[in-house]
Structures are given as C-alpha cells and as structure tokens.
Amino acid sequence: MDDSSDCASIRNICILAHVDHGKTTLADHLIASCGGGVLHPKQAGRLRFMDYLDEEQRRAITMKSSSIGLQFKGHSINLIDSPGHMDFCSEVSTASRLSDGGLVLVDAVEGVHIQTHAVLRQAWIEKLTPCLVLNKIDRLICELKLSPMEAYNRLQRIVHEVNGIVSTYKSQKYLSDVDSILAGPAGESNDENQEFIEDDEEVTFQPQKGNVVFVCALDGWGFGICEFAEFYASKLGASSASLQKALWGPRYFIPKTKMIVGKKGLAAGSKARPMFVQFVLEPLWQVYEAALETNGNKGILEKLIKSFNLSVPNRELQNKDPKLVLQSVMSRWLPLSDAILSMVVKHMPDPITAQSFRVSRLLPKREILDSAIGNSDVIAEAELVRKSVEACDSRSESPCVAFVSKMFAVPMKMLPQRDVNGDLFNNQTEEGGNGDSDECFLAFARVFSGILRSGQKIFVLSALYDPLKTGESVQKHIQEAELHSLYLMMGQGLKPVAAATAGNVVAIRGLGHHILKSATLSSTKNCWPFSSMTFQVSPTLKVAIEPSDPVDMAALMKGLRLLNRADPFVEVSVSARGEHVLAAAGEVHLERCIKDLKERFAKVNLEISPPLVSFRETIEGDTSNPLDKLKSFIGSSNVIERTTPNGRCTVRVYILKLPDALTKLLDESSDLLEDIIAGKAIQLKSSVGAQDDDHPVEALRKRIWDAIESEVSDLNAEKDKDRAEKYKLLWENLLKRIWALGPRQVGPNMLILPDSSTTITGSSVLIRSSPYVSERLGFTEVSISDELASEASEIRSLNEEAKSLRSSVLSGFQVATAAGPLCDEPMWGLAFVVEAAIFPFVSESEAIHQQAQAEQYGVFSGQVMTAVKEACKAAVLQKNPRIVEGMYFCELNTPTEYLGPMYAVLARRRARILKEEMQEGSPLFTVHAYVPVAESFGFADELRRWTSGASSALLVLSHWEALPEDPFFVPKTEEEKEEFGDGSSVLQNTARKLIDGVRRRKGLPVEEKVVQHATKQRTLARKV
Ligand SMILES: Nc1nc2c(ncn2[C@@H]2O[C@H](COP(=O)(O)OP(=O)(O)OP(=O)(O)O)[C@@H](O)[C@H]2O)c(=O)[nH]1
Ligand SMILES: [Mg+2]
C-alpha cells in the first residue's frame, strides 16, 4: 500500500461484461504491463492470470471476482475482474460494491447481450462511473472481413445501443431486464447509413469525450480517439482538441482546404469518408492486411515502426507466424494498458470524489423517528460517521468504517507464511472454524473511512443493526472481532500489510466466525450498516443432498456450513421433510458448489437428487372475456360449502382468479408489502429506479389499480362498456375487503372478507374481521372499532366466540394457499371470499357436551381451521385447476448452419420462441425463447453437444406461467372421443406428468396404472 497516503492517486475499478467478451484477457495485459512483474508479457492473454481456480481454467470461464493491485504513472489502481456468466452474477454485485468505476466491455462482433444489460444496470445501481471498451476489433477485420466503413457503422451502432440502455435507467422508464430486451434493442434500425450524432452532454459514452476505447485484448492493443488526435495534430495542422471532436461522428476532412466539415459541407456526390474511418480505421486495416496476407506489403510495417520509433526486437519481426509479428508491432504501437489505464485515470473518480456521490447509495440518509429523539448523541455520531465516509477521510483519528462484500475461502497452505515484518505467522492456531484448518476464510473488503490496522478490534454490524435500539434483539446484529491480518490481493497471491487507509480494497483474515456473507465493519457502535447489495437473480435451482454413507452426515453438515460461508450466493436450508437443500443460481454454479463440497469442504461422497423444481397451483383463468368470470363469480354455482364435524360452523368459499398483471405485481412487491403489512414506517429507500418511492404505498395502490384496469382495457369498448364498469365496481368493492395475503402473509393470493350485505340465516353469526390489508394499503379507512352493538347476552357471547375464531380462518387460508390440492405446491393468483358462520348451541345440553365433542373432533378452533382449508382447496379443484410453472427467458446464439439442431433441442424442451434474428454482418443467429424451468436441466449441455459447441445459451428466470392443459383431461364430447378414444389409452398430458412427478417426490399418493398395456405383456410372455 505504497501510495495509499495519497488518496487522489487511487482508482478502484472493475471489469464488467457479458460472458466471453474478453474481461480476463484484458486483465492479463494490464497485469503484464503494470502488475509489478507477476505476469510475463509473453503470457498475457493466454494465461488468464485471474482465473486461478482449476475449474475456471478447465471451463475457460471466470467464476468469482478477484482483485489485483496495479501501478500506473504514479497511480495505484485496484482492478477487480468479474465473471460474465449469469450463474455468477452475484459476484458482479460484490465487485461493483467495492469499485468506483466500471470498465464495460462489449464484443464488437457479438454486440450488446443480455448480461451487458445486467452489468450496466448493476453499475447504475451502485453509482459507478462507467467507461466503454469495445473489444475484439480484430474480429471485424479478420473474421467478418468488414470494410473500415462497415466496421465504423457497426461500432457506432453498439455505442448508440449502450447509450440507449443507460439513458433508460436515467429516465427511470426502465422496468426489468427482460422486458427491455423483449422490446428489442434500443435504437434498432435497418438503415445502414443512419448517423447517430451523439454530442449531447447527456449521452454517457462518447468516443470524442474519451470514455470509449477500441481494443483487441487478444493481441494486446487498443486506442482512444485522443491517441490519434495527438498524432494527427501536427500532420493536419489542427489542434488536437479540435481533432478529438472531429474524429468521431459525421465529420469529414477536405484535403484541399484543410477544413473539417459536417455532412452538409460535402460537395454533392463526394466520396469522402468520416474522419474516424479515414484516419483511424483505414490505417489499422492496412497494417492488418500487410501483416496477415501472404502477399501483403511488408513495407507498411517497417514504415510504421520507423515513423513511430517503435523498438521491436528483430527476433520477433522474423517470426514465421505472421500473427505474432502483428502482435508485437501492434502492442508496441498502441499499447493496450496505456489506452485503458489512461482512460481510467482521467475519467474515473478517485475514492474521495466517488464516495461523495456514492454515499447516498451506500449509506442512505435514515429517517429518524420521533421516538429516537432522546438518543441525540448517537444520532450525532452516526451522522459524523456518515460525513467521514462521504469525505473518504483517511486520517487516523476519524472513525474506521469498512464494508465486506463477500467471504471467500483460500486453502491454508496458500496463505503467506510471514507477516509484514517478516516474522513467521502462527497459522495453525486460531480460526478456520471448528478445527477444520484446511480452509481459511478471508473477507473481501473496502475501507471507506479511517485506517484499518491488523490486530485492531472492530465492531461487525449486520444489515439489520440499528444503533438507536438497545437490548437483546439488537445485540445479535453486532459483534466485536479482532482483525488477524490484512492482505493486499494480487490475484491468487496475498501480500501482508500492516494497515489499509480509506479508499483501499483489502482482504481481511480473522472474521471467519463473525460474518456469513457480507457486513459493515466500524470502530464505533454508533454507525448505520451499509445498504444491502442487490442481486439480479435469486438462487432457484434446488437439489437435495445426502452423504452416500449415512455415517458422513456430520461431515456433510460441516461442509454445507463452510460452503454457505464461502459462496456469496448459495443458499443452504433444511426442507420440511428434513432434507438438506442447496439452492444455486444455475447449473454451472451448482456443479461448482458440489465439486467444492466434495473436494474441499465436506470431503465425502454425496448423493445429489434431481433438481427440485417448484410449481404453483391456480385455476383456469382464461375465458377470453374476464367479464364472464365475473358472472360466474357471483353465481351460486361457484360456492363450496364445508361444515365442521360438530356442525356448529359452516364455511362457504367463493373463488376468483386475480388478473395476471395483479398476481405478478403482488409477487414482485413482496418486500414492500411485507413492510406495509408489518406496519413499519416506510423508509425513504434509495432503491432501484423508482422515484415514486417517496410515496411507496400510494404508488403501489396505483399500480394495483392499473393492473386491474389493464385486464378490461382492451375489451371492445362500446359493446362491453357497461360490463367493464361493473367489473371495475366489483374490484373496487373487493379491494376494500382484503383481510390478508397468503401464503406466509405476503403471497399473491387474497383472503377477502364477506360482503357486508351478506345475509345470514337464523341466529348464526359470521366470523368477520377488519379488512387489515386494505386498510394498510389505504383502500379503505381504518375502522375505529369493530365492536358490535351489544345485544342479547347469548348473541354477544356468540360474537365473542366468532372473534376468537378469526385466527382459525386466517390460518386455514394460509395453510391452504401454502399447499394446493394438486401437488402441495403454493397457490398462485387466487382470491377467496370466505364466509364462515357459527351457530349457537341448539340446546343447553349441547353446550355441556362440548367438552366431550372436543375429545372426539379436536378443539373447535382447529375444526374451523380445517374446514376453511378444505373448502379453499375444494374450491380450487372444482374450478378447473391448472399447474403453473416457472419460465426462463433464454437467449441463444447460433451459427446459421446449426439452426436445425438448435431448434430440435428447443422443441424437445417445450420452448416457446419469441424472436429470431440474424445478427447483421455476422454469421450468428440470435434467438429469444421461453424455456420452462422444469425442462431446463442439462439444456446448455445438450445444446452444446448437438451443435458441436457452436451455440451458446443464457437463461434468466422470467415469470410464472400457467399450463393451459387440464391435468385431469378425459375425453368427453364425441369429437374428443373420436380423437383420443375412450380415455383408457390417452397418454398423460404434460401437466399431469409434472404433477405426478412432484407428488411422487413428496411421497403423496399417485393414481397410477401399474399395468399399462396388458396385452403387450402377454405377447412378451409368450415369446419367452
Ligand atoms: N479474436 C479475439 N478474441 C479475443 C479477444 N479478447 C478475448 N478473446 C477471446 O475470447 C475468449 C474469452 O476470453 P475471456 O477473457 O476468458 O473472457 P471473459 O470475459 O473473461 O469471460 P468470463 O470471465 O467467463 O465471463 C477467449 O478465447 C479469448 O482468447 C480479442 O480481442 N480478439
Ligand atoms: Mg473472465
């Protein structure tokens, strides 16, 4: 940490991109030039230094983010390489949290891809300053054989597209990754010659501003506009500043007048090329052609070497491989590391500048409740801490604050044996966890204020810590820990340091027992924890794990504990049936977790179950007109009735399918809903892309209403106007009666109170409650009191009893929505109107017998709960139940000749194609499709096999979708019978197969014919 005293010379940056766009290759070159000799330039681009795990080298993809310190022209640059594969996108979050700038790479041939959107979004969320790197320029020349003009058009289009993405974030129009991809890339255009003029201040990436560079990471060269502007300044007799502006966009040079003109200044029919083409790309193309073509003009290379005074050793020039000759010339003419790092130094902020605007994201201002006024000391100190983070104050007396974005495990033997003073470490003694000292856990952290020293004692705050609260509940969110040692990271290598000042990234040893995934470190208790990181996907691929030999159970459990700590994203849990369940982001991630578990953490043989796919259950929603649904909802044919065994309570349930948009909204907003329902003061969260977060409840209310209206909006207006009005009225009424959501209080199902006009017979009393959720959401006024006017004493006591049974109705609803009738999976998008009426005892004696009854049927409250649960489930079964499955959004890239096999694979996986498109100027075909989660396992592998590895696929979880098939289909009408026979030979449809699969896994009874084709069996028998 040599220059750390001078904060202004530090840059913390990360490299972000879609998978295989060349991040690690780029990092190699930067390390070779500025990494202090850890990598020989000859190996740069081949070794992939940052991919030091065996698994990473074997698969040739990066799986974790790792950091390295570089020195460049008096600056110390901390570079973090991140993975591009969707399965490891959590590592992108951890990397960007610790960085101030992001180099966004885009492959010039493949262009913007799904993960490019994701990383741009991550950079935006974390308030990183991005710079754009267009990589693999060589492929435009050698592979696509584009002319310089075509190449220019392509590069321009990419820059425009990336700008389009960023501007949508800026204007907050952005909804979700997938939505925007589906809408087609921004600025898509078939007009080859369209000129995008991007000199508006607002546009993020502008080559003429210097925050876009063009590189070939494989051959180690790259340039920005300014390199060429300086070179041509003297030649063309113009200032380099004015050239810099002219070397991108529609600017043309008129040799006669030595003038730079716009398109209008050109003579009609002029063949002038834009200056970027004429002065930058054409010379490049010439060098490539001269070097690579057999009869190329070798004189050009010599001229280049001479005019730029390059010192290329003769030995290299004589090399028989023209590619290597080209590489040695190009990397000396336009060294990659200079182009990238000078851009980084110039355009990316130092920690002081960066923290001053990142603080609003890192430590959002808290709303102090009135009740906390007494704690003014604490508030004042916490404010001071925030100020010094904002200022990146590195004085030793200022409070010390750091953020740990992930924990990672290194084998004990990889740790340096000596400390800063050269003394031997006592590595064997402490931590590492439960005597398993093969692995040591290090924290990947950045110091945001003050100085962190090894040996220092520090508080570890979890995300839930609140300095204003005291007592038991808060104590578990704060611990005190001693930092064992600090290391500077050099890829895999670790260099012990005594201290790290604000603005630096370090690895910390000694927190293994204190931190699970991420945490805030602070020297004072009076500090708010940093805001949590956002992850783009959630771990969805689940498998159950058990040891091959039951004796190894303890080892497995220990291994799972270690894995959970070492991987920022994996989730380990125990299912209701006692299985150990591991949830990973995708197949590649899962495979690595299992390998780690087998080889490093548990070291035992394991049995892995097939993936546990989760489903949802709903009812048929699609009558083309939602108004029909309305009719049947009100109709009495819809009702299901259940009575408790003791006959004192009758439960009537009506069921209604929620509009899809509403279900989706409830599903998405679960965090917000949870806060609202729990009655928490909603903080002004600086959460992603929503300015209307200022009034979250109001905004949600509006979105709910929009979702409902959207369903009737596209009806034939004239004809159905009345009915549409009625439909809205019904919903207006229903929204005022929401008692609860379920399952688990926040799911996408509603429990609706009986209408106040519901008449009841005789002396029975309805179990009612206040519409709690409606009140919280502001659909109705909070009712002051729900006491009923006192009446005869027997009615009053019945009312009391009804009140005490409220929780039974509620739990019956929760239990039913958590496990539906088809295969015990949660329900999805249903509203239940539950009318539970209790009757008074018929006679005195009956009351006396209640005790006896309780013995026979269980207590009354339990009976009511069961009746509600049964009625809800029966209501689903009665109304054409449907199974709902998760869908992946999938992006595939395939060379045209493999389209056949690719479509075959897609068809086998029940995929639905959304869009097919030839990528302009390249032999690749891009296909967007939805693939059911249940069919996605082994998808990528199968695709690779069938297309000889030529096509690639990326999957992102997209949405839930109901299968239209009726799982219980039996041919009934004449036509159906004609087609399918009498039903005995109908093959099970997909929905039924899925349901039976889940039921079998869960050990539920499955209706199965053991002998399918008896006649065939007989034939078989005869043959023997
Ligand atoms: N032609 C050409 N190939 C390149 C260039 N840069 C990288 N590659 C190749 O692209 C492939 C992927 O490179 P990596 O550096 O591993 O890509 P990455 O972005 O780190 O990939 P992940 O970390 O897995 O997301 C390798 O085969 C590189 O040789 C380039 O400038 N030109
Ligand atoms: Mg990589």
mmCIF file with all atom_site columns, N, CA and C in Angstrom, residues 98-143:
data_model
loop_
_atom_site.group_PDB
_atom_site.id
_atom_site.type_symbol
_atom_site.label_atom_id
_atom_site.label_alt_id
_atom_site.label_comp_id
_atom_site.label_asym_id
_atom_site.label_entity_id
_atom_site.label_seq_id
_atom_site.pdbx_PDB_ins_code
_atom_site.Cartn_x
_atom_site.Cartn_y
_atom_site.Cartn_z
_atom_site.occupancy
_atom_site.B_iso_or_equiv
_atom_site.pdbx_formal_charge
_atom_site.auth_seq_id
_atom_site.auth_comp_id
_atom_site.auth_asym_id
_atom_site.auth_atom_id
_atom_site.pdbx_PDB_model_num
ATOM 1   N N  . LEU A 1 98  ? -17.472 -2.645  -4.298  1.00 0.00 ? 98  LEU A N  1
ATOM 2   C CA . LEU A 1 98  ? -16.168 -2.177  -3.822  1.00 0.00 ? 98  LEU A CA 1
ATOM 3   C C  . LEU A 1 98  ? -15.480 -1.231  -4.797  1.00 0.00 ? 98  LEU A C  1
ATOM 4   N N  . SER A 1 99  ? -16.022 -1.079  -6.000  1.00 0.00 ? 99  SER A N  1
ATOM 5   C CA . SER A 1 99  ? -15.344 -0.249  -7.008  1.00 0.00 ? 99  SER A CA 1
ATOM 6   C C  . SER A 1 99  ? -16.011 1.109   -7.151  1.00 0.00 ? 99  SER A C  1
ATOM 7   N N  . ASP A 1 100 ? -15.267 2.022   -7.775  1.00 0.00 ? 100 ASP A N  1
ATOM 8   C CA . ASP A 1 100 ? -15.841 3.338   -8.080  1.00 0.00 ? 100 ASP A CA 1
ATOM 9   C C  . ASP A 1 100 ? -16.089 3.498   -9.574  1.00 0.00 ? 100 ASP A C  1
ATOM 10  N N  . GLY A 1 101 ? -15.375 2.700   -10.356 1.00 0.00 ? 101 GLY A N  1
ATOM 11  C CA . GLY A 1 101 ? -15.535 2.809   -11.804 1.00 0.00 ? 101 GLY A CA 1
ATOM 12  C C  . GLY A 1 101 ? -15.704 1.428   -12.402 1.00 0.00 ? 101 GLY A C  1
ATOM 13  N N  . GLY A 1 102 ? -16.374 1.353   -13.536 1.00 0.00 ? 102 GLY A N  1
ATOM 14  C CA . GLY A 1 102 ? -16.566 0.058   -14.184 1.00 0.00 ? 102 GLY A CA 1
ATOM 15  C C  . GLY A 1 102 ? -16.176 0.137   -15.648 1.00 0.00 ? 102 GLY A C  1
ATOM 16  N N  . LEU A 1 103 ? -15.283 -0.769  -16.074 1.00 0.00 ? 103 LEU A N  1
ATOM 17  C CA . LEU A 1 103 ? -14.973 -0.857  -17.495 1.00 0.00 ? 103 LEU A CA 1
ATOM 18  C C  . LEU A 1 103 ? -15.986 -1.822  -18.096 1.00 0.00 ? 103 LEU A C  1
ATOM 19  N N  . VAL A 1 104 ? -16.891 -1.306  -18.920 1.00 0.00 ? 104 VAL A N  1
ATOM 20  C CA . VAL A 1 104 ? -17.908 -2.170  -19.510 1.00 0.00 ? 104 VAL A CA 1
ATOM 21  C C  . VAL A 1 104 ? -17.418 -2.625  -20.878 1.00 0.00 ? 104 VAL A C  1
ATOM 22  N N  . LEU A 1 105 ? -17.160 -3.905  -20.996 1.00 0.00 ? 105 LEU A N  1
ATOM 23  C CA . LEU A 1 105 ? -16.639 -4.451  -22.247 1.00 0.00 ? 105 LEU A CA 1
ATOM 24  C C  . LEU A 1 105 ? -17.780 -4.915  -23.142 1.00 0.00 ? 105 LEU A C  1
ATOM 25  N N  . VAL A 1 106 ? -17.631 -4.663  -24.438 1.00 0.00 ? 106 VAL A N  1
ATOM 26  C CA . VAL A 1 106 ? -18.589 -5.239  -25.375 1.00 0.00 ? 106 VAL A CA 1
ATOM 27  C C  . VAL A 1 106 ? -17.812 -5.815  -26.553 1.00 0.00 ? 106 VAL A C  1
ATOM 28  N N  . ASP A 1 107 ? -18.121 -7.038  -26.893 1.00 0.00 ? 107 ASP A N  1
ATOM 29  C CA . ASP A 1 107 ? -17.506 -7.699  -28.038 1.00 0.00 ? 107 ASP A CA 1
ATOM 30  C C  . ASP A 1 107 ? -18.032 -7.017  -29.302 1.00 0.00 ? 107 ASP A C  1
ATOM 31  N N  . ALA A 1 108 ? -17.114 -6.522  -30.138 1.00 0.00 ? 108 ALA A N  1
ATOM 32  C CA . ALA A 1 108 ? -17.547 -5.742  -31.302 1.00 0.00 ? 108 ALA A CA 1
ATOM 33  C C  . ALA A 1 108 ? -18.304 -6.591  -32.304 1.00 0.00 ? 108 ALA A C  1
ATOM 34  N N  . VAL A 1 109 ? -18.097 -7.902  -32.273 1.00 0.00 ? 109 VAL A N  1
ATOM 35  C CA . VAL A 1 109 ? -18.810 -8.758  -33.212 1.00 0.00 ? 109 VAL A CA 1
ATOM 36  C C  . VAL A 1 109 ? -20.166 -9.143  -32.643 1.00 0.00 ? 109 VAL A C  1
ATOM 37  N N  . GLU A 1 110 ? -20.173 -9.557  -31.395 1.00 0.00 ? 110 GLU A N  1
ATOM 38  C CA . GLU A 1 110 ? -21.438 -10.035 -30.826 1.00 0.00 ? 110 GLU A CA 1
ATOM 39  C C  . GLU A 1 110 ? -22.352 -8.895  -30.381 1.00 0.00 ? 110 GLU A C  1
ATOM 40  N N  . GLY A 1 111 ? -21.755 -7.773  -30.046 1.00 0.00 ? 111 GLY A N  1
ATOM 41  C CA . GLY A 1 111 ? -22.566 -6.624  -29.654 1.00 0.00 ? 111 GLY A CA 1
ATOM 42  C C  . GLY A 1 111 ? -23.170 -6.784  -28.267 1.00 0.00 ? 111 GLY A C  1
ATOM 43  N N  . VAL A 1 112 ? -24.201 -5.996  -28.018 1.00 0.00 ? 112 VAL A N  1
ATOM 44  C CA . VAL A 1 112 ? -24.816 -5.957  -26.693 1.00 0.00 ? 112 VAL A CA 1
ATOM 45  C C  . VAL A 1 112 ? -25.603 -7.234  -26.446 1.00 0.00 ? 112 VAL A C  1
ATOM 46  N N  . HIS A 1 113 ? -25.360 -7.840  -25.299 1.00 0.00 ? 113 HIS A N  1
ATOM 47  C CA . HIS A 1 113 ? -26.083 -9.057  -24.946 1.00 0.00 ? 113 HIS A CA 1
ATOM 48  C C  . HIS A 1 113 ? -26.795 -8.903  -23.630 1.00 0.00 ? 113 HIS A C  1
ATOM 49  N N  . ILE A 1 114 ? -27.495 -9.960  -23.281 1.00 0.00 ? 114 ILE A N  1
ATOM 50  C CA . ILE A 1 114 ? -28.360 -9.926  -22.102 1.00 0.00 ? 114 ILE A CA 1
ATOM 51  C C  . ILE A 1 114 ? -27.595 -9.517  -20.836 1.00 0.00 ? 114 ILE A C  1
ATOM 52  N N  . GLN A 1 115 ? -26.384 -10.050 -20.679 1.00 0.00 ? 115 GLN A N  1
ATOM 53  C CA . GLN A 1 115 ? -25.635 -9.730  -19.464 1.00 0.00 ? 115 GLN A CA 1
ATOM 54  C C  . GLN A 1 115 ? -25.024 -8.328  -19.537 1.00 0.00 ? 115 GLN A C  1
ATOM 55  N N  . THR A 1 116 ? -24.889 -7.794  -20.749 1.00 0.00 ? 116 THR A N  1
ATOM 56  C CA . THR A 1 116 ? -24.426 -6.412  -20.872 1.00 0.00 ? 116 THR A CA 1
ATOM 57  C C  . THR A 1 116 ? -25.461 -5.486  -20.228 1.00 0.00 ? 116 THR A C  1
ATOM 58  N N  . HIS A 1 117 ? -26.722 -5.778  -20.488 1.00 0.00 ? 117 HIS A N  1
ATOM 59  C CA . HIS A 1 117 ? -27.798 -5.020  -19.839 1.00 0.00 ? 117 HIS A CA 1
ATOM 60  C C  . HIS A 1 117 ? -27.644 -5.124  -18.326 1.00 0.00 ? 117 HIS A C  1
ATOM 61  N N  . ALA A 1 118 ? -27.437 -6.358  -17.867 1.00 0.00 ? 118 ALA A N  1
ATOM 62  C CA . ALA A 1 118 ? -27.387 -6.594  -16.424 1.00 0.00 ? 118 ALA A CA 1
ATOM 63  C C  . ALA A 1 118 ? -26.233 -5.839  -15.779 1.00 0.00 ? 118 ALA A C  1
ATOM 64  N N  . VAL A 1 119 ? -25.055 -5.841  -16.403 1.00 0.00 ? 119 VAL A N  1
ATOM 65  C CA . VAL A 1 119 ? -23.927 -5.170  -15.745 1.00 0.00 ? 119 VAL A CA 1
ATOM 66  C C  . VAL A 1 119 ? -24.069 -3.648  -15.812 1.00 0.00 ? 119 VAL A C  1
ATOM 67  N N  . LEU A 1 120 ? -24.646 -3.158  -16.892 1.00 0.00 ? 120 LEU A N  1
ATOM 68  C CA . LEU A 1 120 ? -24.866 -1.710  -16.962 1.00 0.00 ? 120 LEU A CA 1
ATOM 69  C C  . LEU A 1 120 ? -25.818 -1.287  -15.847 1.00 0.00 ? 120 LEU A C  1
ATOM 70  N N  . ARG A 1 121 ? -26.797 -2.152  -15.596 1.00 0.00 ? 121 ARG A N  1
ATOM 71  C CA . ARG A 1 121 ? -27.767 -1.850  -14.564 1.00 0.00 ? 121 ARG A CA 1
ATOM 72  C C  . ARG A 1 121 ? -27.101 -1.877  -13.193 1.00 0.00 ? 121 ARG A C  1
ATOM 73  N N  . GLN A 1 122 ? -26.249 -2.893  -12.988 1.00 0.00 ? 122 GLN A N  1
ATOM 74  C CA . GLN A 1 122 ? -25.553 -3.010  -11.712 1.00 0.00 ? 122 GLN A CA 1
ATOM 75  C C  . GLN A 1 122 ? -24.674 -1.773  -11.480 1.00 0.00 ? 122 GLN A C  1
ATOM 76  N N  . ALA A 1 123 ? -23.970 -1.350  -12.533 1.00 0.00 ? 123 ALA A N  1
ATOM 77  C CA . ALA A 1 123 ? -23.110 -0.179  -12.407 1.00 0.00 ? 123 ALA A CA 1
ATOM 78  C C  . ALA A 1 123 ? -23.942 1.051   -12.064 1.00 0.00 ? 123 ALA A C  1
ATOM 79  N N  . TRP A 1 124 ? -25.114 1.124   -12.668 1.00 0.00 ? 124 TRP A N  1
ATOM 80  C CA . TRP A 1 124 ? -26.002 2.257   -12.421 1.00 0.00 ? 124 TRP A CA 1
ATOM 81  C C  . TRP A 1 124 ? -26.498 2.240   -10.974 1.00 0.00 ? 124 TRP A C  1
ATOM 82  N N  . ILE A 1 125 ? -26.909 1.078   -10.514 1.00 0.00 ? 125 ILE A N  1
ATOM 83  C CA . ILE A 1 125 ? -27.419 0.969   -9.150  1.00 0.00 ? 125 ILE A CA 1
ATOM 84  C C  . ILE A 1 125 ? -26.353 1.353   -8.138  1.00 0.00 ? 125 ILE A C  1
ATOM 85  N N  . GLU A 1 126 ? -25.136 0.864   -8.365  1.00 0.00 ? 126 GLU A N  1
ATOM 86  C CA . GLU A 1 126 ? -24.073 1.112   -7.394  1.00 0.00 ? 126 GLU A CA 1
ATOM 87  C C  . GLU A 1 126 ? -23.377 2.456   -7.624  1.00 0.00 ? 126 GLU A C  1
ATOM 88  N N  . LYS A 1 127 ? -23.889 3.241   -8.546  1.00 0.00 ? 127 LYS A N  1
ATOM 89  C CA . LYS A 1 127 ? -23.340 4.559   -8.844  1.00 0.00 ? 127 LYS A CA 1
ATOM 90  C C  . LYS A 1 127 ? -21.871 4.507   -9.249  1.00 0.00 ? 127 LYS A C  1
ATOM 91  N N  . LEU A 1 128 ? -21.530 3.563   -10.082 1.00 0.00 ? 128 LEU A N  1
ATOM 92  C CA . LEU A 1 128 ? -20.171 3.505   -10.609 1.00 0.00 ? 128 LEU A CA 1
ATOM 93  C C  . LEU A 1 128 ? -20.073 4.436   -11.808 1.00 0.00 ? 128 LEU A C  1
ATOM 94  N N  . THR A 1 129 ? -18.858 4.922   -12.056 1.00 0.00 ? 129 THR A N  1
ATOM 95  C CA . THR A 1 129 ? -18.636 5.710   -13.263 1.00 0.00 ? 129 THR A CA 1
ATOM 96  C C  . THR A 1 129 ? -18.209 4.734   -14.354 1.00 0.00 ? 129 THR A C  1
ATOM 97  N N  . PRO A 1 130 ? -19.008 4.573   -15.403 1.00 0.00 ? 130 PRO A N  1
ATOM 98  C CA . PRO A 1 130 ? -18.649 3.568   -16.398 1.00 0.00 ? 130 PRO A CA 1
ATOM 99  C C  . PRO A 1 130 ? -17.820 4.136   -17.544 1.00 0.00 ? 130 PRO A C  1
ATOM 100 N N  . CYS A 1 131 ? -16.968 3.297   -18.121 1.00 0.00 ? 131 CYS A N  1
ATOM 101 C CA . CYS A 1 131 ? -16.296 3.621   -19.375 1.00 0.00 ? 131 CYS A CA 1
ATOM 102 C C  . CYS A 1 131 ? -16.531 2.427   -20.291 1.00 0.00 ? 131 CYS A C  1
ATOM 103 N N  . LEU A 1 132 ? -16.593 2.698   -21.586 1.00 0.00 ? 132 LEU A N  1
ATOM 104 C CA . LEU A 1 132 ? -16.934 1.631   -22.516 1.00 0.00 ? 132 LEU A CA 1
ATOM 105 C C  . LEU A 1 132 ? -15.683 1.143   -23.244 1.00 0.00 ? 132 LEU A C  1
ATOM 106 N N  . VAL A 1 133 ? -15.535 -0.170  -23.321 1.00 0.00 ? 133 VAL A N  1
ATOM 107 C CA . VAL A 1 133 ? -14.404 -0.755  -24.038 1.00 0.00 ? 133 VAL A CA 1
ATOM 108 C C  . VAL A 1 133 ? -14.964 -1.656  -25.130 1.00 0.00 ? 133 VAL A C  1
ATOM 109 N N  . LEU A 1 134 ? -14.724 -1.299  -26.389 1.00 0.00 ? 134 LEU A N  1
ATOM 110 C CA . LEU A 1 134 ? -15.182 -2.149  -27.484 1.00 0.00 ? 134 LEU A CA 1
ATOM 111 C C  . LEU A 1 134 ? -14.047 -3.097  -27.834 1.00 0.00 ? 134 LEU A C  1
ATOM 112 N N  . ASN A 1 135 ? -14.257 -4.354  -27.535 1.00 0.00 ? 135 ASN A N  1
ATOM 113 C CA . ASN A 1 135 ? -13.171 -5.332  -27.654 1.00 0.00 ? 135 ASN A CA 1
ATOM 114 C C  . ASN A 1 135 ? -13.311 -6.139  -28.946 1.00 0.00 ? 135 ASN A C  1
ATOM 115 N N  . LYS A 1 136 ? -12.251 -6.873  -29.231 1.00 0.00 ? 136 LYS A N  1
ATOM 116 C CA . LYS A 1 136 ? -12.206 -7.814  -30.369 1.00 0.00 ? 136 LYS A CA 1
ATOM 117 C C  . LYS A 1 136 ? -12.380 -7.106  -31.711 1.00 0.00 ? 136 LYS A C  1
ATOM 118 N N  . ILE A 1 137 ? -11.772 -5.912  -31.826 1.00 0.00 ? 137 ILE A N  1
ATOM 119 C CA . ILE A 1 137 ? -11.810 -5.194  -33.096 1.00 0.00 ? 137 ILE A CA 1
ATOM 120 C C  . ILE A 1 137 ? -11.183 -6.054  -34.197 1.00 0.00 ? 137 ILE A C  1
ATOM 121 N N  . ASP A 1 138 ? -10.197 -6.879  -33.822 1.00 0.00 ? 138 ASP A N  1
ATOM 122 C CA . ASP A 1 138 ? -9.531  -7.720  -34.832 1.00 0.00 ? 138 ASP A CA 1
ATOM 123 C C  . ASP A 1 138 ? -10.526 -8.642  -35.543 1.00 0.00 ? 138 ASP A C  1
ATOM 124 N N  . ARG A 1 139 ? -11.560 -9.048  -34.838 1.00 0.00 ? 139 ARG A N  1
ATOM 125 C CA . ARG A 1 139 ? -12.507 -9.970  -35.474 1.00 0.00 ? 139 ARG A CA 1
ATOM 126 C C  . ARG A 1 139 ? -13.276 -9.283  -36.609 1.00 0.00 ? 139 ARG A C  1
ATOM 127 N N  . LEU A 1 140 ? -13.439 -7.960  -36.502 1.00 0.00 ? 140 LEU A N  1
ATOM 128 C CA . LEU A 1 140 ? -14.114 -7.240  -37.584 1.00 0.00 ? 140 LEU A CA 1
ATOM 129 C C  . LEU A 1 140 ? -13.280 -7.320  -38.853 1.00 0.00 ? 140 LEU A C  1
ATOM 130 N N  . ILE A 1 141 ? -11.949 -7.304  -38.651 1.00 0.00 ? 141 ILE A N  1
ATOM 131 C CA . ILE A 1 141 ? -11.067 -7.313  -39.822 1.00 0.00 ? 141 ILE A CA 1
ATOM 132 C C  . ILE A 1 141 ? -10.890 -8.740  -40.340 1.00 0.00 ? 141 ILE A C  1
ATOM 133 N N  . CYS A 1 142 ? -10.499 -9.644  -39.460 1.00 0.00 ? 142 CYS A N  1
ATOM 134 C CA . CYS A 1 142 ? -10.089 -10.969 -39.920 1.00 0.00 ? 142 CYS A CA 1
ATOM 135 C C  . CYS A 1 142 ? -11.251 -11.926 -40.103 1.00 0.00 ? 142 CYS A C  1
ATOM 136 N N  . GLU A 1 143 ? -12.225 -11.857 -39.206 1.00 0.00 ? 143 GLU A N  1
ATOM 137 C CA . GLU A 1 143 ? -13.283 -12.855 -39.262 1.00 0.00 ? 143 GLU A CA 1
ATOM 138 C C  . GLU A 1 143 ? -14.416 -12.406 -40.166 1.00 0.00 ? 143 GLU A C  1
#
